[in-house]
Coordinates of C-alpha atoms and ligand atoms in Angstrom, one line a residue:
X1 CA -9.7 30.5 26.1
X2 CA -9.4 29.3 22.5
X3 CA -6.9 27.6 23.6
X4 CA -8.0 25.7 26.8
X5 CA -10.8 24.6 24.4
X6 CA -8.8 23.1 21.7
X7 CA -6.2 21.2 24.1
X8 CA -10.0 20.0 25.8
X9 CA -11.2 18.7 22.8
X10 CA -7.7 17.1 21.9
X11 CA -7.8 15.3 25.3
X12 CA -11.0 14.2 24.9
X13 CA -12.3 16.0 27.7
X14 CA -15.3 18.0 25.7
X15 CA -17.3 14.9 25.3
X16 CA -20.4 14.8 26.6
X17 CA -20.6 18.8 27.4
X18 CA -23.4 19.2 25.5
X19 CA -24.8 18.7 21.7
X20 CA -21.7 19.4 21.0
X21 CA -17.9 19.2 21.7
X22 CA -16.7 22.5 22.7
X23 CA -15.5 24.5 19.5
X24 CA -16.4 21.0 17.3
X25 CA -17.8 21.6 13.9
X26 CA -20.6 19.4 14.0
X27 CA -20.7 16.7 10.9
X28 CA -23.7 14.3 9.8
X29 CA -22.7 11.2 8.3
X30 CA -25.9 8.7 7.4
X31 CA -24.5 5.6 6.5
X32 CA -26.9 3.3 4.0
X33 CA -27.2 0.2 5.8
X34 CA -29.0 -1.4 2.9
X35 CA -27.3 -0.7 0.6
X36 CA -23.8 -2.8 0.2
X37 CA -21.1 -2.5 -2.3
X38 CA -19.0 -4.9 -3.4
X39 CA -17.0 -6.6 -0.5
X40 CA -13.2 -5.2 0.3
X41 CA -10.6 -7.5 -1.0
X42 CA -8.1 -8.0 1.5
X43 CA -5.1 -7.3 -0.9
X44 CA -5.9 -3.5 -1.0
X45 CA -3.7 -3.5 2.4
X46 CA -1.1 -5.1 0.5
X47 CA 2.3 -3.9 0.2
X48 CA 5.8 -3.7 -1.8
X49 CA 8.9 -4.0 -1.1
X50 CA 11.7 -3.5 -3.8
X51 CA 15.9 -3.3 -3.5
X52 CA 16.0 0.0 -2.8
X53 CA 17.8 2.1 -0.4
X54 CA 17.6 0.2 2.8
X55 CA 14.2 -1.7 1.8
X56 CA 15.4 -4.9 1.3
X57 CA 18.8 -5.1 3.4
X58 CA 19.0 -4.1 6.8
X59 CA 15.2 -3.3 6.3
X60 CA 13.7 -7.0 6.2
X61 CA 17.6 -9.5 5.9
X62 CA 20.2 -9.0 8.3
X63 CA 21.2 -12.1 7.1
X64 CA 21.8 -15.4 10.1
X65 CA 25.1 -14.1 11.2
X66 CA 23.7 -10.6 11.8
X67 CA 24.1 -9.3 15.5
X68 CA 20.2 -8.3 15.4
X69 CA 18.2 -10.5 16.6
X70 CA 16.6 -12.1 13.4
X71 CA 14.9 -14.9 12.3
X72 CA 17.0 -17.6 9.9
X73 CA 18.3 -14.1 8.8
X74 CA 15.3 -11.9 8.6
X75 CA 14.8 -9.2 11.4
X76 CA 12.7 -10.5 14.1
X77 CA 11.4 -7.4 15.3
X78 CA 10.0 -6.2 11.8
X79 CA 8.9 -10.0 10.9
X80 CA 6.6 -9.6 14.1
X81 CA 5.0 -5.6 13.4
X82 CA 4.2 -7.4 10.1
X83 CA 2.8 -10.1 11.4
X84 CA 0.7 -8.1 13.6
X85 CA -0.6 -6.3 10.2
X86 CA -1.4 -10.0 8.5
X87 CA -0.1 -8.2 5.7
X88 CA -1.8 -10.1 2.6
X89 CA 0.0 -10.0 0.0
X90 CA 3.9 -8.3 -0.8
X91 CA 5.6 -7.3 -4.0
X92 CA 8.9 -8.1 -5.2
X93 CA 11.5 -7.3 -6.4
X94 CA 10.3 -4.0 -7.8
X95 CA 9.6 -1.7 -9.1
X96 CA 12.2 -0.4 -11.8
X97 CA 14.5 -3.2 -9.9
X98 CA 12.9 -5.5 -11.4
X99 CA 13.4 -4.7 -14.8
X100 CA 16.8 -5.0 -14.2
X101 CA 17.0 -8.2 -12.0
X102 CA 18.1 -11.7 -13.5
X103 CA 16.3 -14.0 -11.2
X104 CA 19.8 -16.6 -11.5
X105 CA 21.7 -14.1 -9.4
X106 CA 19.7 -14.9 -6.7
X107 CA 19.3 -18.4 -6.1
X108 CA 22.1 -21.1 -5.1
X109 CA 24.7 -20.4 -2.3
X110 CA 24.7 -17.3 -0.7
X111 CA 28.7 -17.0 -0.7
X112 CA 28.6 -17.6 -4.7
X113 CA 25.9 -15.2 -5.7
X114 CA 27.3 -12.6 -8.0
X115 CA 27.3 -8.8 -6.8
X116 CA 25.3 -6.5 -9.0
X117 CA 24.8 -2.5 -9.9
X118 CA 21.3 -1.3 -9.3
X119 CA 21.4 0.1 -12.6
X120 CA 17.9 2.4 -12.5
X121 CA 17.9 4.2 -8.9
X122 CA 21.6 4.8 -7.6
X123 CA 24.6 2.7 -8.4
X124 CA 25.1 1.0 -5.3
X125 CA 25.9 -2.8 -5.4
X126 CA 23.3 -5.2 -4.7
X127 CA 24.9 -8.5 -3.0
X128 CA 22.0 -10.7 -3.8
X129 CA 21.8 -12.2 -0.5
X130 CA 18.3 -12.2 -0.8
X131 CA 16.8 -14.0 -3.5
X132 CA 13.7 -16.0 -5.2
X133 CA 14.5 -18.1 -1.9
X134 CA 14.7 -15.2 1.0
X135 CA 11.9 -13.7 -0.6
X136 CA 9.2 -16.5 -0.8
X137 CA 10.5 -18.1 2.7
X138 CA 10.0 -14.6 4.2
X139 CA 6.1 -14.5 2.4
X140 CA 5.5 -17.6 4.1
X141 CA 6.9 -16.3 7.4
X142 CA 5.1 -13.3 7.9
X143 CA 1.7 -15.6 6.0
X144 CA 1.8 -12.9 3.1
X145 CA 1.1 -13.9 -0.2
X146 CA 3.8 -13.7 -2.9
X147 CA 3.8 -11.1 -5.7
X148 CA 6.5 -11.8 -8.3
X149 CA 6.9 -8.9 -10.8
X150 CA 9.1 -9.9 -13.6
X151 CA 11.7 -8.5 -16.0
X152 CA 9.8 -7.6 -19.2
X153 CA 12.7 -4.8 -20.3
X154 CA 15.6 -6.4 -20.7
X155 CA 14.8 -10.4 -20.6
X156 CA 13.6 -12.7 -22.7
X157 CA 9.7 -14.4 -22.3
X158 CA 12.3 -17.7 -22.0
X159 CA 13.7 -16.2 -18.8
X160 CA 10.4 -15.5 -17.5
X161 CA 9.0 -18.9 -18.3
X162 CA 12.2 -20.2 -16.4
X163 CA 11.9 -18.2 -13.3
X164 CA 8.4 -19.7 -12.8
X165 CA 9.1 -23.0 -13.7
X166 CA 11.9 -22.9 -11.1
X167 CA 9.5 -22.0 -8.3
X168 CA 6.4 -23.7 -9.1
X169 CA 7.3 -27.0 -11.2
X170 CA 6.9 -30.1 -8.8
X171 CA 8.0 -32.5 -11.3
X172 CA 11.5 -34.0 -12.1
X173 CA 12.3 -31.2 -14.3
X174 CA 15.7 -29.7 -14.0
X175 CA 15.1 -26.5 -12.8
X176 CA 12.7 -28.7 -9.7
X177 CA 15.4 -30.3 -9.1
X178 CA 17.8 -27.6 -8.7
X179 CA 15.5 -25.7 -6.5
X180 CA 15.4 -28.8 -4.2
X181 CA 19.3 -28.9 -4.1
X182 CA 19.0 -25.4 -3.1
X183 CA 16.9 -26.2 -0.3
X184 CA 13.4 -26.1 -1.3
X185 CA 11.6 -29.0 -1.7
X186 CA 8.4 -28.2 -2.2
X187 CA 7.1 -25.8 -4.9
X188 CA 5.6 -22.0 -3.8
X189 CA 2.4 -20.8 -4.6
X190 CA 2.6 -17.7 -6.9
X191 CA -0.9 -16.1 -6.3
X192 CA 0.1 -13.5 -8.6
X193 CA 3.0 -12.7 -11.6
X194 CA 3.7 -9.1 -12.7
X195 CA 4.5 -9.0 -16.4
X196 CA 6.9 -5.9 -15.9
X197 CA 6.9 -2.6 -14.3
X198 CA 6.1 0.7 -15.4
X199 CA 6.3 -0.4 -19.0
X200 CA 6.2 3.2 -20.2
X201 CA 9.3 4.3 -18.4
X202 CA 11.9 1.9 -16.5
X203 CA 10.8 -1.1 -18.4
X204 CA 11.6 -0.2 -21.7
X205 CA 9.9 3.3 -22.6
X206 CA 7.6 1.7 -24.6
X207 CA 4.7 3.6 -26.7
X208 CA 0.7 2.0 -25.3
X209 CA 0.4 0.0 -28.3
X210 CA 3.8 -1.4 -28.1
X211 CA 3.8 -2.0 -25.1
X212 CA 0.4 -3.6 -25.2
X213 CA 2.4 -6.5 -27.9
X214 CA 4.7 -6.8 -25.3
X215 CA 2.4 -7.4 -22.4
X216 CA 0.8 -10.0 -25.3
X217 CA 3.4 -11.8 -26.1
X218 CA 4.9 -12.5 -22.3
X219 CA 1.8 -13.8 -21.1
X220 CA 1.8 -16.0 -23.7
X221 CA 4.7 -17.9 -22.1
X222 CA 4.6 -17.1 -18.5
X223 CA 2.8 -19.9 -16.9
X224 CA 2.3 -21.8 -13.8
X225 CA 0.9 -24.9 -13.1
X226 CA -3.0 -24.3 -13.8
X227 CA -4.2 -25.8 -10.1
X228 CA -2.3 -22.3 -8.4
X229 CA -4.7 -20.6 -10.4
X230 CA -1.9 -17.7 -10.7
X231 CA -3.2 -14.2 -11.7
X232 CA -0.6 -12.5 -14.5
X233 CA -0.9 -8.8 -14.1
X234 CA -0.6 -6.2 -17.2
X235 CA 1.5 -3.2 -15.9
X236 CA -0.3 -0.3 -16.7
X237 CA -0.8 3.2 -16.4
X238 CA 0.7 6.1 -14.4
X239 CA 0.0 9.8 -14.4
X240 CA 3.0 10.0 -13.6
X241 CA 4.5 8.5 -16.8
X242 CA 4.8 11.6 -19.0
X243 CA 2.4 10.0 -21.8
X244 CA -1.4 9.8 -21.6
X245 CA -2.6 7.6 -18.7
X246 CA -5.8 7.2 -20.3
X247 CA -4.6 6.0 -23.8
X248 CA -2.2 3.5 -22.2
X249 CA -5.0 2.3 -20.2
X250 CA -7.1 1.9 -23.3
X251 CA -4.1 -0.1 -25.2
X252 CA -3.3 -2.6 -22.7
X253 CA -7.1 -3.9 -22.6
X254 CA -7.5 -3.6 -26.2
X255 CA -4.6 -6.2 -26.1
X256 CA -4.2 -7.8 -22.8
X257 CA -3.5 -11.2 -24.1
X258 CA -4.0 -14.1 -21.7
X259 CA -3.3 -11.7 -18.5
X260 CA -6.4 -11.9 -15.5
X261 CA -5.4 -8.5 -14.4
X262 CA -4.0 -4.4 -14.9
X263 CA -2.1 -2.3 -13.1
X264 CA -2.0 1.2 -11.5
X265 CA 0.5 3.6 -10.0
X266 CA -0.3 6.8 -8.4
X267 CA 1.9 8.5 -6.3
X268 CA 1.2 12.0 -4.1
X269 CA 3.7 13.6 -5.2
X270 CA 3.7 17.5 -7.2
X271 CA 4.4 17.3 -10.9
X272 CA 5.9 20.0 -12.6
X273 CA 7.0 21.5 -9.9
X274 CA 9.5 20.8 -6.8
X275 CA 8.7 17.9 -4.2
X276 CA 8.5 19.3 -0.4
X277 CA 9.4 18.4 2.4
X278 CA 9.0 14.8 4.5
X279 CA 9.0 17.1 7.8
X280 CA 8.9 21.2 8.7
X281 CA 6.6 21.8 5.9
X282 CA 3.6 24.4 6.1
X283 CA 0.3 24.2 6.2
X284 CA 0.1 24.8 2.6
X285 CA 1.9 21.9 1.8
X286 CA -0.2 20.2 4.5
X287 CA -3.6 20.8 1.8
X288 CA -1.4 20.0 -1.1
X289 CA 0.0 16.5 -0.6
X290 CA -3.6 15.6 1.2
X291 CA -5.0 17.0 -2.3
X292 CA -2.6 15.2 -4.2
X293 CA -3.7 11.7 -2.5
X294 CA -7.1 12.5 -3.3
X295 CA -6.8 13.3 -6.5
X296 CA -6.0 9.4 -7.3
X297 CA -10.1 9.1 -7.1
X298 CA -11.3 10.9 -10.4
X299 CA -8.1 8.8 -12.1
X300 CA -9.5 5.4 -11.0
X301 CA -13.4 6.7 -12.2
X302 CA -11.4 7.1 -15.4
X303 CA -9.6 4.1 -15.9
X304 CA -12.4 1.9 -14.6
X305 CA -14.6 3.6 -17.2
X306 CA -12.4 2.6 -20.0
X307 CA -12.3 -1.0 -18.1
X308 CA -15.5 -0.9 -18.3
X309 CA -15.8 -0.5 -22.0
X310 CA -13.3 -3.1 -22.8
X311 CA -14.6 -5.5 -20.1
X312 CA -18.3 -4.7 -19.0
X313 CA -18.3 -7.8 -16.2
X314 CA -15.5 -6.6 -14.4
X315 CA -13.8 -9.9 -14.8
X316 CA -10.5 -7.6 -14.9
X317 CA -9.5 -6.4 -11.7
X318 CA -7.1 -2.7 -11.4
X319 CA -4.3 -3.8 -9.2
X320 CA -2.7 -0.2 -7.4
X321 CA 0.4 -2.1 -7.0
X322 CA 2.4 1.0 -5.9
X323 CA 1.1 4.0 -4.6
X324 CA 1.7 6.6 -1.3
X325 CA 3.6 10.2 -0.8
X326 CA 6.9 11.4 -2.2
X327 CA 8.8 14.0 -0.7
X328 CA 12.1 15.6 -1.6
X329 CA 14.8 12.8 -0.8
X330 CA 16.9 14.7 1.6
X331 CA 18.9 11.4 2.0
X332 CA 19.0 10.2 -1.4
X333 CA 23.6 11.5 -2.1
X334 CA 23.9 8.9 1.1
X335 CA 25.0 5.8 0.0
X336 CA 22.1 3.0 0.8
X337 CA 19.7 5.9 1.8
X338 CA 18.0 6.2 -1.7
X339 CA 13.9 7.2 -1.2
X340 CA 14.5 7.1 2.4
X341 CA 11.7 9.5 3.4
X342 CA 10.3 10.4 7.3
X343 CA 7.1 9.6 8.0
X344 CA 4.5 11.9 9.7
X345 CA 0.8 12.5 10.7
X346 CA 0.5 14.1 7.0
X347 CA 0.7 10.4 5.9
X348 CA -1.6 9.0 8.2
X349 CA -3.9 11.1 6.4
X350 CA -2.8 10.1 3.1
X351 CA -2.7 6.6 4.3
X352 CA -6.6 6.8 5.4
X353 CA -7.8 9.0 2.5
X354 CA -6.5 6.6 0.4
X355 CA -7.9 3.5 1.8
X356 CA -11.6 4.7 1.8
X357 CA -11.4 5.9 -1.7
X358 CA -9.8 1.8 -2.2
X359 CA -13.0 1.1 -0.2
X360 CA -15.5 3.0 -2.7
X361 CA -14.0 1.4 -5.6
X362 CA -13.9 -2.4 -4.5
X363 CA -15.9 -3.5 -8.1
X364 CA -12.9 -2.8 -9.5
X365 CA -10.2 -2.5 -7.3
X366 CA -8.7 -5.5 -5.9
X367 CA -4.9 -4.8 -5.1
X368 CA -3.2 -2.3 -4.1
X369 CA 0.4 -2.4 -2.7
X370 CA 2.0 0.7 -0.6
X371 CA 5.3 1.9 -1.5
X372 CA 6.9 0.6 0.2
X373 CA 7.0 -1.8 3.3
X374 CA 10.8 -0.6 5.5
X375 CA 12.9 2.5 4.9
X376 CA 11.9 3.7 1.4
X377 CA 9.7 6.3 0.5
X378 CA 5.9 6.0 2.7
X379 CA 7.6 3.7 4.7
X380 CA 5.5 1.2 7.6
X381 CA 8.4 0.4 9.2
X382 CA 11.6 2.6 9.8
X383 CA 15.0 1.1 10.7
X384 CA 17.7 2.7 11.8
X385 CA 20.3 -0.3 13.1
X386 CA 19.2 -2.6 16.3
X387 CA 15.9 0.1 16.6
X388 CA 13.1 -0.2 14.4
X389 CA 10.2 2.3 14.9
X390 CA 6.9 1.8 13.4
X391 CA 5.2 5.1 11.2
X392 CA 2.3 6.6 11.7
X393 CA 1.3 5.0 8.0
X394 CA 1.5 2.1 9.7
X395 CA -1.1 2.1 12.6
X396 CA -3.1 3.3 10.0
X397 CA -3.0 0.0 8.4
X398 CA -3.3 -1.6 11.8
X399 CA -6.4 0.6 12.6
X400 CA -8.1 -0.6 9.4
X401 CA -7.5 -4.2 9.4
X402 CA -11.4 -4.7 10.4
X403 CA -12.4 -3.5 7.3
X404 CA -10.5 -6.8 5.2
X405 CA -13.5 -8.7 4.2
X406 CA -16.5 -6.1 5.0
X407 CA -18.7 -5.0 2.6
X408 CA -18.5 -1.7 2.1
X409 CA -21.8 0.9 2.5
X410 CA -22.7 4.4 1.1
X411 CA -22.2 7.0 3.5
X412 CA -23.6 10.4 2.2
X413 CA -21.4 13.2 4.9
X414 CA -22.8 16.4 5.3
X415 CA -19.6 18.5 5.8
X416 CA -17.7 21.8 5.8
X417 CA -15.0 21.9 3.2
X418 CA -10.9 22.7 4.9
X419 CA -9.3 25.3 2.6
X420 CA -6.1 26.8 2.5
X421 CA -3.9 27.8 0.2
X422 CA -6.2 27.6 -3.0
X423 CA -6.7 23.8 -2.3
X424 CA -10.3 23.2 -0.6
X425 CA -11.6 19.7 0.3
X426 CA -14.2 17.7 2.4
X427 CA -13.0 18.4 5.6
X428 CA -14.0 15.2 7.1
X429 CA -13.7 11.7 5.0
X430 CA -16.1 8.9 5.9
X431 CA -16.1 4.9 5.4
X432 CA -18.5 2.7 6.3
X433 CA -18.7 -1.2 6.1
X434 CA -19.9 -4.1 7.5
X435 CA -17.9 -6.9 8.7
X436 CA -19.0 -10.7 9.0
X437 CA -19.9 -10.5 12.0
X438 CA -22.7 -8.2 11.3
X439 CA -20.5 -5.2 13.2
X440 CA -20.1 -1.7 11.3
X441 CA -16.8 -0.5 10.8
X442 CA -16.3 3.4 10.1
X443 CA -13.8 5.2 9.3
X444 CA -13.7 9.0 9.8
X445 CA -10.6 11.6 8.7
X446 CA -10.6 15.0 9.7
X447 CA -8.5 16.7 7.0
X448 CA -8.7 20.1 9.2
X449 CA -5.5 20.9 11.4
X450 CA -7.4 23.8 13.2
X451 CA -10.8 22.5 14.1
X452 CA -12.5 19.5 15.8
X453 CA -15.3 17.7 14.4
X454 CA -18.2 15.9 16.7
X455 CA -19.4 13.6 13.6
X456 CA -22.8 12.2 14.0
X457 CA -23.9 9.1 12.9
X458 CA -27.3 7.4 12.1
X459 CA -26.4 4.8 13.7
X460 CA -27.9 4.0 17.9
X461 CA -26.2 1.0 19.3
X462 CA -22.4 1.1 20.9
X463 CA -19.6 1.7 20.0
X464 CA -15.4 1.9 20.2
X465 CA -12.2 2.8 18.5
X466 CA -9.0 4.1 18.5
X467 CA -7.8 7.3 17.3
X468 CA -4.3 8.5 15.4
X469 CA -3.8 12.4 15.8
X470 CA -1.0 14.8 17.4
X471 CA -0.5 18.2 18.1
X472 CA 1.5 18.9 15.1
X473 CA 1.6 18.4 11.5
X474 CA 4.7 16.8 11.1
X475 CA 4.6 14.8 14.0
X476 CA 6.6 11.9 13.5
X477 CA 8.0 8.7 15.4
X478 CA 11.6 8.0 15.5
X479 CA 14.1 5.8 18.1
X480 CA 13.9 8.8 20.7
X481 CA 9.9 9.2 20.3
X482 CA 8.6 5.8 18.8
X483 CA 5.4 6.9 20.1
X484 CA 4.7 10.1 19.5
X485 CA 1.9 9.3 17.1
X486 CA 0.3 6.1 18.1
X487 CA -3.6 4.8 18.7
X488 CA -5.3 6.1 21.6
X489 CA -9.3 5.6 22.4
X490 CA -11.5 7.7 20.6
X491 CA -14.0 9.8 22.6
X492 CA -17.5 8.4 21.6
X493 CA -20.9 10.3 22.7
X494 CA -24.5 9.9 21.7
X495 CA -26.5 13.1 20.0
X496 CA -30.2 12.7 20.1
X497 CA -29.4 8.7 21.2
X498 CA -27.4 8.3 17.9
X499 CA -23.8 7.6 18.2
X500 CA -21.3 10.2 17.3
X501 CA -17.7 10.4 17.2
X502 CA -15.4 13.7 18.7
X503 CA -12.5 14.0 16.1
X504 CA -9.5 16.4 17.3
X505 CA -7.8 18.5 14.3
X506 CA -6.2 16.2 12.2
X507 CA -7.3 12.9 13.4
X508 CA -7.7 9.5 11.7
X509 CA -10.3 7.3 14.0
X510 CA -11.7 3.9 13.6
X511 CA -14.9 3.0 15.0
X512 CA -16.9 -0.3 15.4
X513 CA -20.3 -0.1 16.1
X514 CA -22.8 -2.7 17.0
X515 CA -26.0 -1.8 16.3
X516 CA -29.6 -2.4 18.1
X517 CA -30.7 -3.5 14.9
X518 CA -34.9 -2.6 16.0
X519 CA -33.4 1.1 16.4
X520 CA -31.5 1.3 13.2
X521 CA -32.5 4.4 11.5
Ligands
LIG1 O1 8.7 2.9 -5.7 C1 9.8 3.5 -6.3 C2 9.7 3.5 -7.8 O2 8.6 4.3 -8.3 C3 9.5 2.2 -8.4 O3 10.7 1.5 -8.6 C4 8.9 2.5 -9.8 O4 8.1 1.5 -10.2 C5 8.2 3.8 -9.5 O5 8.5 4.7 -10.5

């Protein structure tokens, strides 16, 4: 009978039999409609792709001559998914990449570019088919902005002024001119410059306060024409760096020199202890990694506190340029298959949890960038040849694109908590906003893989959305299945006239309300 109910409720069919879906947990959400936060920048849905694994090649360039189908050499089936996303804004080259990466191997004639070792993840050979050139042209394609991160660890500030000069200068200086002969005549806009990556590790393992000089003395000379109004970020903290998150926080905005903004990585992934699994995992491991992603919350409370100190008008913004799961790399000994990782229902739910904590900290967060975009690590997009198949992490995206540009509201979520395994947390996640149009978008996980939820709102008015769940934890899309996790309608009901939402076990659902604004309670 247990069962019977719990395929019911899956399917939707429970709705309406009562106050209650059959075997539902029953959850009140009251969402504050008077009460707005800070609007959500559209970059938090950005992403980042770096050479890595199959990120870069295969995964975006096939290159013209390429038997799949592309577009002046990038893949036209992953151009379009990512158009459908209106991803805003992608990072490039890296990562640790770029700390490696001298920006003249990649411009000029394909045929004459030099061949490189990526020195800092395996030491396959990096052909420099795509470039300053590929990379911009494809930003422009898919109407992303561009997010250069540049080589802090072993160039010079020289180099760095160069690189910029060579993409934004429109005047007849030499390196204009050059990029003209090489086939662009007008200058990019570089919305934002990264001055290095991971500054306490693969760019240089620097100490805070050197490392702080450094970021100093690079912005000095990294500069683009003033009208782009470019934004050079400080690359900042990680927990994941081994030193002290908080005092390298502190030291790069006691002395941030001339840079408009600071960076953050955080990655779900176990420290101290052995990554698991991408797939086949238990339900311990289920709580953990869904734990891990939430644990990025209390770290962004803290840095924005000491952001605060330094810079009490939030003129700074915290930039998450990388962030997402990490599993054991089952792939990594193939050649070309470095942080190639499967992608599963676990990371839908990392994906949302993730993106409403982004959407209770939009004073201060204004970026943040998924690693990464194709084939390496949380993946949107998988490739495998001809066949692409898009992740569960990306309808996720694709769900939330209605929240770009809303303004975010309280929603105080009377809730059980999900426990297992010594990990216990909310078991359902709520965000609320309100778009332009005067709509309300919500956003409602249930963490729980045994039981449904029937969240009530306070909200009377009508409603629709789409739903992300399956039947199994791991449940993943691949060339066989590309659909096995993908949206489906969500079953909406009204309790005492108010709307409410029926969530199976382990479900992501987007709703968008419109509200009789006389019955708003
Ligand atoms: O995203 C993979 C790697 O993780 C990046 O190169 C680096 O910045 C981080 O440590």
């Amino acid at each position: 009978m247990l069962q019977i109910r719990r395929l019911m409720t899956v399917l939707g069919l429970a709705a309406g039999l009562g106050s209650a879906a059959v075997g539902a947990v029953e959850v009140a959400t009251v969402i504050d409609t008077a009460s707005p936060g800070v609007v959500i920048d559209r970059n938090i849905y950005g992403q980042f792709a770096e050479h890595l694994g199959r990120g870069i090649y295969e995964g975006i360039w096939v290159g013209p001559d390429s038997p799949i189908p592309n577009i002046r050499g990038y893949r036209t089936d992953v151009v379009n998914a990512l158009k459908r996303l209106h991803v805003p804004v992608v990072r490039w080259p890296g990562g640790c990449f770029s700390e490696v990466y001298d920006w003249r191997d990649g411009i000029g004639p394909r045929d004459k570019r030099p061949v490189r070792t990526r020195m800092n993840w395996d030491d396959v050979t990096d052909s420099n088919q795509f470039g300053t050139h590929e990379f911009l042209d494809f930003a422009e394609l898919i109407g992303a902005d561009a997010y250069v991160s540049g080589n802090v660890g072993s160039m010079t500030p020289r180099d760095m002024q160069l690189w910029l000069e060579y993409m934004t200068a429109d005047n007849g200086s030499t390196l204009a001119q050059e990029r003209r002969r090489n086939g662009r005549d007008r200058p990019w806009t570089i919305r934002y410059f990264g001055i290095g990556n991971e500054t306490w590790g693969c760019g240089g393992n620097m100490r805070p306060d050197y490392a702080a000089d450094v970021n100093a003395r690079y912005s000095a000379f990294v500069k683009a024409p003033k009208a782009m109004k470019m934004v050079r970020v400080a690359s900042g903290a990680s927990v994941q760096g081994g030193g002290d998150y908080l005092a390298f926080t502190e030291a790069m905005m006691a002395h941030r020199g001339e840079t408009e903004a600071l960076s953050f990585h955080y990655y779900a992934m176990p420290m101290g202890r052995p990554k698991g699994e991408a797939l086949g995992f238990a339900e311990a491991e289920w709580a953990d990694v869904l734990d891990l992603a939430r644990a990025m919350e209390p770290m962004l409370v803290k840095v924005g506190g000491i952001m605060d100190r330094h810079d009490p008008q939030k003129s700074i913004p915290l930039f998450v340029d990388e962030w997402g799961s990490w599993y054991k790399l089952d792939r990594q000994a193939l050649p070309g298959e470095h942080h190639f990782q499967q992608n599963s229902l676990r990371d839908a739910m990392v994906t949302a949890l993730t993106l409403n904590i982004f959407h209770r900290h939009t004073d201060r967060v204004k970026m943040a960038n998924i690693a990464q975009m194709v084939n390496v690590l949380q993946a949107m997009i998988l490739t495998d040849g001809a066949d692409m198949v898009l992740t569960p992490t990306y309808h996720v995206f694709d769900l939330y694109q209605r929240f770009a540009g809303a303004v975010p509201l309280p929603a105080r979520t009377t809730t059980p908590d999900y426990a297992m395994a010594g990990r216990s947390m909310p078991m359902v996640d709520v965000s609320a906003a309100r778009g332009a149009d005067g709509r309300l978008h919500l956003a409602l996980v249930n963490v729980d893989p045994h039981r449904p939820a029937r969240v009530v709102t306070n909200l009377v008015g009508r409603a629709e959305g789409l739903l992300l769940t399956a039947a199994t934890m791991d449940a993943h899309n691949s060339v066989a299945a590309p659909t096995a996790v993908a949206p489906r309608p969500v079953s909406v009901t009204r309790v005492g006239g108010r709307i409410a939402a029926d969530l199976p076990p382990m479900a992501v659902a987007v709703l968008t309300v419109e509200i009789d604004r006389k019955d708003e309670k």
